[in-house]
Short mmCIF file of C-alpha atoms in Angstrom, two decimals:
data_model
loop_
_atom_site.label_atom_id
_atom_site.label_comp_id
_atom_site.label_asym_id
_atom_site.label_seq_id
_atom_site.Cartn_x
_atom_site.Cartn_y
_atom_site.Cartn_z
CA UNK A 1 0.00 0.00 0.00
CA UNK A 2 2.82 2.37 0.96
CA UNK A 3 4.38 2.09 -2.28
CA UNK A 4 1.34 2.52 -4.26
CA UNK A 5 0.51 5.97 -2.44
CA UNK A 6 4.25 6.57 -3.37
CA UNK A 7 4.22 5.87 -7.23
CA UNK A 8 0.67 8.26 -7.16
CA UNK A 9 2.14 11.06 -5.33
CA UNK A 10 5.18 10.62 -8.10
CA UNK A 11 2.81 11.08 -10.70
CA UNK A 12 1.17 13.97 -9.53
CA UNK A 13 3.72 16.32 -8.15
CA UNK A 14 5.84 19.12 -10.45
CA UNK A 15 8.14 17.81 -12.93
CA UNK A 16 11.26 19.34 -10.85
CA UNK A 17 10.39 18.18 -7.69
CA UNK A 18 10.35 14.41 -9.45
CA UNK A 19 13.94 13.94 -9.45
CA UNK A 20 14.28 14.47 -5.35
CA UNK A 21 11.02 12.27 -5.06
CA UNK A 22 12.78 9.63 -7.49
CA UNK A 23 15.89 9.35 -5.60
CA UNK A 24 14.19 9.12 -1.96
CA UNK A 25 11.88 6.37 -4.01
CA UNK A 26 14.69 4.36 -4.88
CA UNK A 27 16.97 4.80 -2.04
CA UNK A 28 13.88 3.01 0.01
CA UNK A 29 13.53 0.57 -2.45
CA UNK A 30 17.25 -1.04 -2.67
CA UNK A 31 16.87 -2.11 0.66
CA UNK A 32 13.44 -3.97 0.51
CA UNK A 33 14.46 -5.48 -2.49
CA UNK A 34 17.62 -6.53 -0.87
CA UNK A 35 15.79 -8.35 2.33
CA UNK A 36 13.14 -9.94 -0.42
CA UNK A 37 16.21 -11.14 -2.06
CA UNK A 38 17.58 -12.63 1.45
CA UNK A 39 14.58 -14.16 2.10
CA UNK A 40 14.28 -15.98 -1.36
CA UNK A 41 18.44 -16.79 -0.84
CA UNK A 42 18.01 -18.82 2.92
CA UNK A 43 14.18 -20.47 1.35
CA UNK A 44 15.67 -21.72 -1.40
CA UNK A 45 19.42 -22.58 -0.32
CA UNK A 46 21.72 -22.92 -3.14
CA UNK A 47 22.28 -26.81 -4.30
CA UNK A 48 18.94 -27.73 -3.27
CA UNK A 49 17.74 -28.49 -6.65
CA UNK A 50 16.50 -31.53 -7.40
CA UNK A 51 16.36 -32.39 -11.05
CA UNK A 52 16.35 -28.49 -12.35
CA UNK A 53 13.01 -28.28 -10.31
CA UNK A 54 12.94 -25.09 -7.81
CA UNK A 55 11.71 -26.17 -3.93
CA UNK A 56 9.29 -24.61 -2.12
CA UNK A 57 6.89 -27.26 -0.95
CA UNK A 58 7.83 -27.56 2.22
CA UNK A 59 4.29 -28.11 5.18
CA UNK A 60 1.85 -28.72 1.87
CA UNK A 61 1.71 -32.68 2.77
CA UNK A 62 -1.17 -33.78 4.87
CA UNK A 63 -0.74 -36.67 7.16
CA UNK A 64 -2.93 -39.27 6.13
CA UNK A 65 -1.10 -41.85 7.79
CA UNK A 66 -2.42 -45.19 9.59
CA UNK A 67 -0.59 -48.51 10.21
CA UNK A 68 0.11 -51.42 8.11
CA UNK A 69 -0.97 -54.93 8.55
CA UNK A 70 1.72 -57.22 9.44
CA UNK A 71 2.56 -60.05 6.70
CA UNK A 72 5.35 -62.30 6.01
CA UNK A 73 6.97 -58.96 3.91
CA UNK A 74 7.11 -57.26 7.08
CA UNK A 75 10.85 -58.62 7.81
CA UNK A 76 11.74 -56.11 5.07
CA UNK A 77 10.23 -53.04 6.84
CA UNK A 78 13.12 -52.80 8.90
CA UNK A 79 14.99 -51.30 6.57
CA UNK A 80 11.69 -48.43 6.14
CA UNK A 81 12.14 -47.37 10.32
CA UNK A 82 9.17 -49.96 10.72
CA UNK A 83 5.78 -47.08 11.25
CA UNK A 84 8.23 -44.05 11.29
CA UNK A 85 6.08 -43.68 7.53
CA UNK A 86 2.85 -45.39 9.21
CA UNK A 87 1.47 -44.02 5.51
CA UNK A 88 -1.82 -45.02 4.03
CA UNK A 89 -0.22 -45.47 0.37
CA UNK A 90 -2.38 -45.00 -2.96
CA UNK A 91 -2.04 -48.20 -4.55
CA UNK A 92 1.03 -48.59 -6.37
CA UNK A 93 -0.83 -49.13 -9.91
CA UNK A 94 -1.77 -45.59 -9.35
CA UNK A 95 1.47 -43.95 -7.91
CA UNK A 96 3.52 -42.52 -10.89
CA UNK A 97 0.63 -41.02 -12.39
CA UNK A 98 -0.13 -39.12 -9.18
CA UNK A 99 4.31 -38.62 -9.47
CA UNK A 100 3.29 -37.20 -12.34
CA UNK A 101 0.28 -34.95 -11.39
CA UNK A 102 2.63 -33.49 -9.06
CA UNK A 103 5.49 -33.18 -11.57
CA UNK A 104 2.86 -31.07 -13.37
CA UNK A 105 2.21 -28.89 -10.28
CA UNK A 106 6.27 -28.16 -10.39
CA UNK A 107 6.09 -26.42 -13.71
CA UNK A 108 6.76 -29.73 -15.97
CA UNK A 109 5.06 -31.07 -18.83
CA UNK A 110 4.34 -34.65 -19.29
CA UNK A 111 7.10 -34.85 -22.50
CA UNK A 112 9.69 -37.13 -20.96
CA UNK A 113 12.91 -35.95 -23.10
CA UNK A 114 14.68 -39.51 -22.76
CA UNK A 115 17.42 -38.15 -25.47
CA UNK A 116 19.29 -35.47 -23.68
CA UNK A 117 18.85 -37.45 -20.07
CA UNK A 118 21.81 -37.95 -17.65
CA UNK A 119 21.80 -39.76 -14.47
CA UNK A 120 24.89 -39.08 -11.97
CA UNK A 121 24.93 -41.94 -10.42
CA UNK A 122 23.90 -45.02 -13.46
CA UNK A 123 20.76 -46.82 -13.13
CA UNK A 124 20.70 -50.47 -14.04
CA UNK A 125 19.80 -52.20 -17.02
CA UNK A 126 18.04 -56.00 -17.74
CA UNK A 127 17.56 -56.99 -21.45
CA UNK A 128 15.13 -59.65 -20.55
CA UNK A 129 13.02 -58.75 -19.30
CA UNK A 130 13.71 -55.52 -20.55
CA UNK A 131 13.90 -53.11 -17.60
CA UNK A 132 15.26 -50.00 -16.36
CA UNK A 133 16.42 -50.12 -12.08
CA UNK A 134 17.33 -47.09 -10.59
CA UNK A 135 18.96 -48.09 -7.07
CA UNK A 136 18.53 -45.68 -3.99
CA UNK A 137 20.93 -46.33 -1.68
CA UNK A 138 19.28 -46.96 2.06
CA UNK A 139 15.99 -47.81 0.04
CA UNK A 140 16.54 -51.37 -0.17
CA UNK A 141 18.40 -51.19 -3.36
CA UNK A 142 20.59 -54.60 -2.51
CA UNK A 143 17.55 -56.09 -2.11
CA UNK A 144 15.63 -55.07 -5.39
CA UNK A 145 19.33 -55.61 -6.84
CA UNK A 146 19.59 -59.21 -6.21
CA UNK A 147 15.26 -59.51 -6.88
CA UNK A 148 16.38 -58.72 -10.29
CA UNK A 149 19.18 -61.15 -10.69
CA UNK A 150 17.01 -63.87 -9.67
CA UNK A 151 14.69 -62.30 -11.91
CA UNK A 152 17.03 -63.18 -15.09
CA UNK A 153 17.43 -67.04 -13.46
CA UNK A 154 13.34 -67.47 -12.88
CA UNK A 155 12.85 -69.26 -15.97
CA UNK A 156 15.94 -71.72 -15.62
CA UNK A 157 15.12 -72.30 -11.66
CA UNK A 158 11.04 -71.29 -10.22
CA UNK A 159 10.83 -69.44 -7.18
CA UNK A 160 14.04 -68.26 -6.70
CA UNK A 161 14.39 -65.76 -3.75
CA UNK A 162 16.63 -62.69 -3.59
CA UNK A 163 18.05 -63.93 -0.80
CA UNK A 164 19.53 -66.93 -3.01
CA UNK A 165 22.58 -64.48 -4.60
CA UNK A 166 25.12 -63.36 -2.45
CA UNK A 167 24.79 -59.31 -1.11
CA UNK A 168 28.37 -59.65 -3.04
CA UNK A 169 26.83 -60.21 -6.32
CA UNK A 170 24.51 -56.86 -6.01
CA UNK A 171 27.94 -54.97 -6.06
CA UNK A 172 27.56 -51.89 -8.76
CA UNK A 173 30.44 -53.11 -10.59
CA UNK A 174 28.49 -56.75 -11.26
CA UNK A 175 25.89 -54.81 -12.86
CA UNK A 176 25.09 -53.34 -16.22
CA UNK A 177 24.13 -49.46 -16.38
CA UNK A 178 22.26 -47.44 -18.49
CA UNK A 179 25.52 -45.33 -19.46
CA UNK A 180 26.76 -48.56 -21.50
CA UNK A 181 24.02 -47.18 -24.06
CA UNK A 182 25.88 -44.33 -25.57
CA UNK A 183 23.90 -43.87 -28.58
CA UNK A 184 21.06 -41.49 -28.20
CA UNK A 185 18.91 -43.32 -30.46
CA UNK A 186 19.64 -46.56 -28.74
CA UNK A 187 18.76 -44.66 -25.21
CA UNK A 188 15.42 -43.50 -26.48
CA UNK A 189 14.02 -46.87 -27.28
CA UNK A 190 14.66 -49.12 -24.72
CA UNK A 191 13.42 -46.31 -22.16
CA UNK A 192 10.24 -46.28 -24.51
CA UNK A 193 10.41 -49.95 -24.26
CA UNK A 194 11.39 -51.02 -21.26
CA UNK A 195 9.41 -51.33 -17.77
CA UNK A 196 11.49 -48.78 -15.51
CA UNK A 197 11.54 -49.72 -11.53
CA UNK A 198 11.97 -47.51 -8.83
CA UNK A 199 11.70 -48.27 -4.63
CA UNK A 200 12.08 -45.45 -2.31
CA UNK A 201 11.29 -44.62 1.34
CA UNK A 202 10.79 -42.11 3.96
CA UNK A 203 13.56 -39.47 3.24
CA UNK A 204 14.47 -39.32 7.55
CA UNK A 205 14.28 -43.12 7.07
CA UNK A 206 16.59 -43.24 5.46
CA UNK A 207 19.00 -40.63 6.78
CA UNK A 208 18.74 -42.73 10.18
CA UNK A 209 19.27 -46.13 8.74
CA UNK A 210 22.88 -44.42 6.47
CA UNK A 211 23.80 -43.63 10.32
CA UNK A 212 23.09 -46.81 12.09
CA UNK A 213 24.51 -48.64 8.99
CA UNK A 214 27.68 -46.70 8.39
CA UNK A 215 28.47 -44.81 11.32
CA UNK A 216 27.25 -45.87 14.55
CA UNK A 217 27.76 -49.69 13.73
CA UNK A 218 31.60 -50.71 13.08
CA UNK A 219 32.55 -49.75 9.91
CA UNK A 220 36.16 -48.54 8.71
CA UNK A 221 35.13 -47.34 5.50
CA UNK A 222 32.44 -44.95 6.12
CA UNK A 223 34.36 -43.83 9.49
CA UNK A 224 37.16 -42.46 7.53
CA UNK A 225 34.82 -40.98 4.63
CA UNK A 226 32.24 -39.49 7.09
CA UNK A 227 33.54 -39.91 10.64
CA UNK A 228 37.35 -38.47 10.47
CA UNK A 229 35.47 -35.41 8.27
CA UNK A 230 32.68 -34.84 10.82
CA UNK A 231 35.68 -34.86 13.32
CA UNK A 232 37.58 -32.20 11.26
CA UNK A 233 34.71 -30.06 9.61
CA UNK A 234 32.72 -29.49 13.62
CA UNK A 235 35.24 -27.94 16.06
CA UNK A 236 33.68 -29.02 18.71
CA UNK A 237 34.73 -32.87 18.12
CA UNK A 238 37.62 -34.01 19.65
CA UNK A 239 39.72 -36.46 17.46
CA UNK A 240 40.55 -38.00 20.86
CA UNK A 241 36.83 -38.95 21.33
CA UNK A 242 36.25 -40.72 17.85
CA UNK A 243 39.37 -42.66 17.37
CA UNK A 244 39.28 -43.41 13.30
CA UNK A 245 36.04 -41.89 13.14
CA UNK A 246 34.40 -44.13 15.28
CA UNK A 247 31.50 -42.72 17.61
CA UNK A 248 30.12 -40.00 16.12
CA UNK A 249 26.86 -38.68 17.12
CA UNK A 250 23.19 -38.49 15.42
CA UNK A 251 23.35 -35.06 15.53
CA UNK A 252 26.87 -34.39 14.23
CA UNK A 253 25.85 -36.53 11.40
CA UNK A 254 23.00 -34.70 10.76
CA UNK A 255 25.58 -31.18 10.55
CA UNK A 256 28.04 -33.41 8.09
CA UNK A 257 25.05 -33.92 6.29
CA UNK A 258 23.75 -30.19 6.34
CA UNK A 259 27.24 -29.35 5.59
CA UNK A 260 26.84 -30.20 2.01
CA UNK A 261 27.17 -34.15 2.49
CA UNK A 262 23.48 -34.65 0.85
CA UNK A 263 25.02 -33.09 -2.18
CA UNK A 264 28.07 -35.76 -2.42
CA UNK A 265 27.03 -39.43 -1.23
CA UNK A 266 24.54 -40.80 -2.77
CA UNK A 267 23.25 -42.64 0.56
CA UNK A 268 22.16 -39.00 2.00
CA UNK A 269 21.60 -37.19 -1.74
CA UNK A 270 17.38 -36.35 -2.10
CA UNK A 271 15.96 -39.26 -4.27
CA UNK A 272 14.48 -37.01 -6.70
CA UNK A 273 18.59 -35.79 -7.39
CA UNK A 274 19.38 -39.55 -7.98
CA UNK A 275 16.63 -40.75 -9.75
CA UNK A 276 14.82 -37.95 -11.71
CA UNK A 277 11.10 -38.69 -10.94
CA UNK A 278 10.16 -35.85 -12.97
CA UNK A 279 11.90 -36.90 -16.03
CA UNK A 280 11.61 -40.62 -16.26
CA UNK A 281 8.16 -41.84 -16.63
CA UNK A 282 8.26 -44.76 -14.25
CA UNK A 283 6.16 -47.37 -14.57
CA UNK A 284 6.37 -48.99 -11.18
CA UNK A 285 7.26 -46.61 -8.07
CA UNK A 286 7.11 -48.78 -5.12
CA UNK A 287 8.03 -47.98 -1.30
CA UNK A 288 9.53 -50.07 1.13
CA UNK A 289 6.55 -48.95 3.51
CA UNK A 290 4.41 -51.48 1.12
CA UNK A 291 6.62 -53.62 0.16
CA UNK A 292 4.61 -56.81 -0.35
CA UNK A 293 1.94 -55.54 -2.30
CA UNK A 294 4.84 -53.53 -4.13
CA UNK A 295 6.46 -56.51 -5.29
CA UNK A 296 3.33 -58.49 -5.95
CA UNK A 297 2.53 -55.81 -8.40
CA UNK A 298 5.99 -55.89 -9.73
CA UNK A 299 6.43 -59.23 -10.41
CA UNK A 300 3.00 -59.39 -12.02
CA UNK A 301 4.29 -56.54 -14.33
CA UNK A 302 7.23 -58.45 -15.29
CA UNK A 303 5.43 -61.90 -15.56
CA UNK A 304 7.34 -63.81 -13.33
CA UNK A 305 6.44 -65.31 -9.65
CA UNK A 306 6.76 -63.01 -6.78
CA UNK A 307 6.03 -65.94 -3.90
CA UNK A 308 8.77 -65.49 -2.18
CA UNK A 309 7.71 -62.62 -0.46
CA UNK A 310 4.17 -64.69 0.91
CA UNK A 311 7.12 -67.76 2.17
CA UNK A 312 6.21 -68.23 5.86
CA UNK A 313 10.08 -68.64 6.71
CA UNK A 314 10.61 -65.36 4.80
CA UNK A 315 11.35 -63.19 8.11
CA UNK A 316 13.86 -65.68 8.98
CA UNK A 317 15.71 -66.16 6.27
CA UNK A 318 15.99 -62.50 5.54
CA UNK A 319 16.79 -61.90 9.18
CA UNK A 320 19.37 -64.49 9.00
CA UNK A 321 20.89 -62.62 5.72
CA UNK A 322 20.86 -59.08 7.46
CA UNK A 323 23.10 -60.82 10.55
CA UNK A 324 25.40 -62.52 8.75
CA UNK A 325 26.08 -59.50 6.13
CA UNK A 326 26.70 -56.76 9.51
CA UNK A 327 28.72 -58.77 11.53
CA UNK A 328 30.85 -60.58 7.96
CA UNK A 329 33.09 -57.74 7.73
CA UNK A 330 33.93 -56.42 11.28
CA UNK A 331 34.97 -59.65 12.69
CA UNK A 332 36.91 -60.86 9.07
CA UNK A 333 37.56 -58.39 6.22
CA UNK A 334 38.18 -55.26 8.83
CA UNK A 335 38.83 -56.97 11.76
CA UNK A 336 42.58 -55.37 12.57
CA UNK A 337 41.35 -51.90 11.47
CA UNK A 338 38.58 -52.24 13.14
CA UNK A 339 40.58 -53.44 16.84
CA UNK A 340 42.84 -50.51 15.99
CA UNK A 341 40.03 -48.10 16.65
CA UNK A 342 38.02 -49.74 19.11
CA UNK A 343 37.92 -52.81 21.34
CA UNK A 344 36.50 -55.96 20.90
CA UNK A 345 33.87 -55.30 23.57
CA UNK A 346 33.28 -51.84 22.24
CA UNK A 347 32.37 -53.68 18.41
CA UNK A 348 30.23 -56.17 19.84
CA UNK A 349 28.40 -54.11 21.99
CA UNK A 350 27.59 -51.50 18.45
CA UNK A 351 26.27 -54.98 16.55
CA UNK A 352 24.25 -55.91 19.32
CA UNK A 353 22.88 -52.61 19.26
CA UNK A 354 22.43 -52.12 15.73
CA UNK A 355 20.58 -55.26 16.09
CA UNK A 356 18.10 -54.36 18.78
CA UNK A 357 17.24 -50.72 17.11
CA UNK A 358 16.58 -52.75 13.34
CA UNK A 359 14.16 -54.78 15.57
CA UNK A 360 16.00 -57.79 15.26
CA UNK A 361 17.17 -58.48 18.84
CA UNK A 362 14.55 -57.87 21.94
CA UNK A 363 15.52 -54.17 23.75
CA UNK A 364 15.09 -56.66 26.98
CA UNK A 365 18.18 -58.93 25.89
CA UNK A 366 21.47 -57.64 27.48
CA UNK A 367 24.87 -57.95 25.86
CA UNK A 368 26.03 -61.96 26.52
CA UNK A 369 29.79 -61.40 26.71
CA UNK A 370 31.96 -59.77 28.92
CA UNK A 371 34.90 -57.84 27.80
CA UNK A 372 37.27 -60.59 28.15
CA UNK A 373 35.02 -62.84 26.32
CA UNK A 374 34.96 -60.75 23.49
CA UNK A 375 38.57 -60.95 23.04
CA UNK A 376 39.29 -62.35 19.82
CA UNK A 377 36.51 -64.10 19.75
CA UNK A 378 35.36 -65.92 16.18
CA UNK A 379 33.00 -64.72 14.04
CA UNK A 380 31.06 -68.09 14.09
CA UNK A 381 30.60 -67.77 17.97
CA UNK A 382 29.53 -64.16 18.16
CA UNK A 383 26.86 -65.12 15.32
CA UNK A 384 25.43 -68.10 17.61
CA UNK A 385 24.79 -65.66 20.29
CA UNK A 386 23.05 -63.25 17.73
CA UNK A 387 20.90 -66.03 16.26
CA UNK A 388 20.04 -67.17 20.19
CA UNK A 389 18.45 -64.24 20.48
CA UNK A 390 16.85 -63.64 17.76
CA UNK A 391 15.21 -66.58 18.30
CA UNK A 392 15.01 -65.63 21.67
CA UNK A 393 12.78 -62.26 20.78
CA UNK A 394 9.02 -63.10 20.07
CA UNK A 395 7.44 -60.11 21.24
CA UNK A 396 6.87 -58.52 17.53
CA UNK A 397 5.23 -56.04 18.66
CA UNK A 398 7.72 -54.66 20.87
CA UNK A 399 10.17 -55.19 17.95
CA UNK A 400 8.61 -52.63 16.13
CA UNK A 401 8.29 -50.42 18.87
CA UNK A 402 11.86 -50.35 19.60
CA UNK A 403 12.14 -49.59 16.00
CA UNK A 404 10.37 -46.49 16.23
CA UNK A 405 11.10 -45.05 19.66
CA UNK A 406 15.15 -45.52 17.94
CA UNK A 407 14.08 -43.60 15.16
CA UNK A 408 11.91 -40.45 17.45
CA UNK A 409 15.05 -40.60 20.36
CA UNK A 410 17.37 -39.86 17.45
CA UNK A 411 15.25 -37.31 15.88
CA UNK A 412 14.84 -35.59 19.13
CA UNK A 413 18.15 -34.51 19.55
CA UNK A 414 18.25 -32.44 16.62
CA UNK A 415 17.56 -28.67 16.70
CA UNK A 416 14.72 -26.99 14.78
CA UNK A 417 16.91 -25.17 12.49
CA UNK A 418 18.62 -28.39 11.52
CA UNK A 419 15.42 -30.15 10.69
CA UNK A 420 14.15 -27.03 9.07
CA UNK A 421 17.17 -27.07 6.54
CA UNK A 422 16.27 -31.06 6.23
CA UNK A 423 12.78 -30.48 5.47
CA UNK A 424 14.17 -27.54 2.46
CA UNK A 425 16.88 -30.62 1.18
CA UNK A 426 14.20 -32.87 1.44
CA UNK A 427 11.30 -31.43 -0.08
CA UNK A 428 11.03 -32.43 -3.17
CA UNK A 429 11.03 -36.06 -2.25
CA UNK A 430 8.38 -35.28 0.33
CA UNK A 431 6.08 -33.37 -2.18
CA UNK A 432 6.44 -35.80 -4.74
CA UNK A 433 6.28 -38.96 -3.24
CA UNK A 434 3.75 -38.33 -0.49
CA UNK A 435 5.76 -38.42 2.41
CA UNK A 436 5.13 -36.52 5.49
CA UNK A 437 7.65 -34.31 6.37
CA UNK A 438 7.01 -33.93 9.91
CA UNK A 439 7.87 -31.19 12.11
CA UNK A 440 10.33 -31.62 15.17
CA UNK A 441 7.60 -31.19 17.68
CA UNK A 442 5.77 -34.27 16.00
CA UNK A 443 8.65 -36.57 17.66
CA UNK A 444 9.27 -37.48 21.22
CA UNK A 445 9.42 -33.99 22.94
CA UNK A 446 12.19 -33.15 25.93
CA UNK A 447 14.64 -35.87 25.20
CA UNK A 448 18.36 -35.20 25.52
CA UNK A 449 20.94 -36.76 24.51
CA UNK A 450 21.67 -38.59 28.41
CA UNK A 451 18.34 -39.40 28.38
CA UNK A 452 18.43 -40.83 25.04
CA UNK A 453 18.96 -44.91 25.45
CA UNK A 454 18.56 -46.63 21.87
CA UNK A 455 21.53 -44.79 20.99
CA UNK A 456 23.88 -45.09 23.75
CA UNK A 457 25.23 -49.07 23.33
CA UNK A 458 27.33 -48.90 26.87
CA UNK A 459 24.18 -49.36 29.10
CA UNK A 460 21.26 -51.76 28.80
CA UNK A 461 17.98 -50.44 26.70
CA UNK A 462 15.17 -49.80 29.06
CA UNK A 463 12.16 -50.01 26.90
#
């Protein structure tokens, strides 16, 4: 209103009293227009474009959310938080044309330019059946790697499982990517031809499980790519406290992440970055949060038998698989670099841990060794204690609980600003797939970090 009444009273006054008027007029206006520019600068952060598309979406999503029934698929919801999502999903026949409905919102048009598209991280490709995979890190993506592998045997052996193939023969390097097509003509028809296969999840989901997984559990690889850089990057983290790495906190995570991490590492970049929703017409978008149904309408798609999933031993065997793959490495491959950094008690104590907050191992089930005990001991004999309790832990319910009081303890601990700036990364992901992108008053209010027990591994989980 003010500057209307201005731009008036310029009109109307005498021609040499205009240039006085004009200057005060603009000398008032360079600053506005410098605070509207601010404001658009921290709302829309630099590098948080996702696939060209501008954010801006962020507290549009509506929580329609209400609990899934349990079913033999339900093993695999571990790797979705268990309820973190607790999402009512539209059916997954209908999901990428509502992907694309909200494409359309984002300024796009429903021409999907397959010749001039580029991926920065390589989707996979099957020639029969012919299919497109793009693999989300944290989403499952060894899973739906090796469901496609045993895809390609079905015909020579029915009924093959994922869990069949080795998690070794989902490496990237085993597989085939779309950048082997280097014709644009040859890249244009098999995406026209070919049935192209996404599986996402909750976008906190999956922050969480790329800490548990890489970070808090015992892992040399990830504690020199993320935890000696959190160490150096955040002043306030001695090197004498996270020896290698090691030990790093949720919420110094969450500051390597904010620090420009989601825009390097594929496990932490937004899904929409990796995999282009807007751009690829999908035919199958599926979410780990229905994954049984998601699968069944997969494997229907691709004519081949998705039974598996329905096996009654399913939860076991892929329980079985998950154990054997996080404790493999630790106590073989990186066992010296691993007992360079920490003690023997100190990695057993992180598995068992890990363990309990995937909802594998009862909260209720203390630690079996002592510190001694866990000296040197063999990879075969820590497994048998694993197993023991696993078998050991038949309240399901509370299984999933402990899932999600891990997932709102670890949430709780981060400030409002942080998850703010997580909710801007995010957004896209959220808006498009139908996620809710809830607030940090939505999770487990007045935690702190002493008071926070799925997290701390040196004292028994009180649940």
């Amino acid at each position: 209103m003010w500057f209307v009444v201005k731009i008036k009273r310029f009109v109307l006054i005498p021609s040499k009293r205009k240039g006085r008027e004009l200057f005060l007029l603009i000398s008032l206006c360079i600053p506005c227009l410098f605070v509207c520019l601010w404001r658009i600068w921290t709302v829309h952060e630099p590098g948080l474009i996702s696939s060209g598309k501008q954010e801006g979406w962020v507290g549009r999503l509506e929580d329609t959310n209400g609990l899934s029934v349990s079913d033999p698929g339900d093993s695999l919801r571990y790797l979705a938080g268990s309820d973190v999502e607790k999402v009512t999903q539209p059916p997954v026949c209908l999901r990428h044309e509502k992907v694309k409905v909200r494409c359309r919102e984002m300024g796009y048009n429903e021409h999907f330019d397959y010749s001039s598209l580029r991926f920065q991280f390589s989707p996979y490709i099957y020639f029969e059946p012919k299919t497109l995979f793009c693999p989300l890190p944290k989403a499952g993506s060894t899973f739906f790697t090796r469901y496609f592998i045993a895809v390609r045997r079905i015909q020579e052996v029915p009924n093959l499982s994922p869990l069949n193939f080795s998690i070794s023969s989902a490496n990237r390097n085993k597989q085939l990517p779309f950048s082997v097509l280097k014709l644009k003509e040859d890249r244009v028809q098999f995406l026209s031809q070919a049935t192209k296969v996404v599986f996402t999840r909750h976008p906190f989901s999956r922050i969480f499980s790329a800490y548990i997984d890489k970070l808090f559990a015992p892992n040399v690889v990830f504690w020199k790519l993320w935890g000696l850089r959190a160490v150096r990057l955040l002043k306030d983290v001695p090197l004498i406290d996270h020896p290698c790495g090691s030990f790093v906190s949720f919420p110094d995570f969450i500051k390597l992440v904010l620090r420009g991490l989601y825009r390097k590492d594929p496990h932490t970049m937004p899904m929409d970055h990796l995999c282009q929703f807007c751009d690829v017409n999908y035919d199958v978008i599926g979410k780990l949060e229905s994954v049984t149904t998601d699968v069944d309408f997969l494997s229907t798609k691709l004519n081949v038998s998705g039974a598996f999933i329905h096996d009654k031993n399913f939860k076991e065997y892929f329980t079985e698989d998950a154990v054997n793959d996080s404790t493999k490495d630790p106590l073989t491959t990186w066992r010296k670099e691993v007992s360079d950094c920490i003690t023997d008690f100190e990695m057993g104590r992180l598995l068992w841990r890990k363990f309990q907050i995937r909802g594998f191992i009862d909260a209720g089930i203390g630690f079996p060794f002592t510190a001694e005990e866990m000296e040197g001991i063999s990879l075969e004999d820590f497994r048998s204690a694993c197993f023991e309790a696993v078998d050991n832990s038949k309240d399901k319910e509370k299984l999933k609980r402990q899932k999600q009081v891990a997932f709102e303890e670890a949430f709780s601990l981060i400030p409002d600003k942080h998850m703010i700036r997580l909710q801007r990364i995010y957004e896209s992901d959220f808006f498009l797939l139908d996620y809710d992108n809830k607030r940090p008053s939505e999770y487990a209010p007045g935690l702190t970090l002493d008071r926070v027990q799925s997290l701390n591994w040196k004292v028994d989980w009180l649940i």
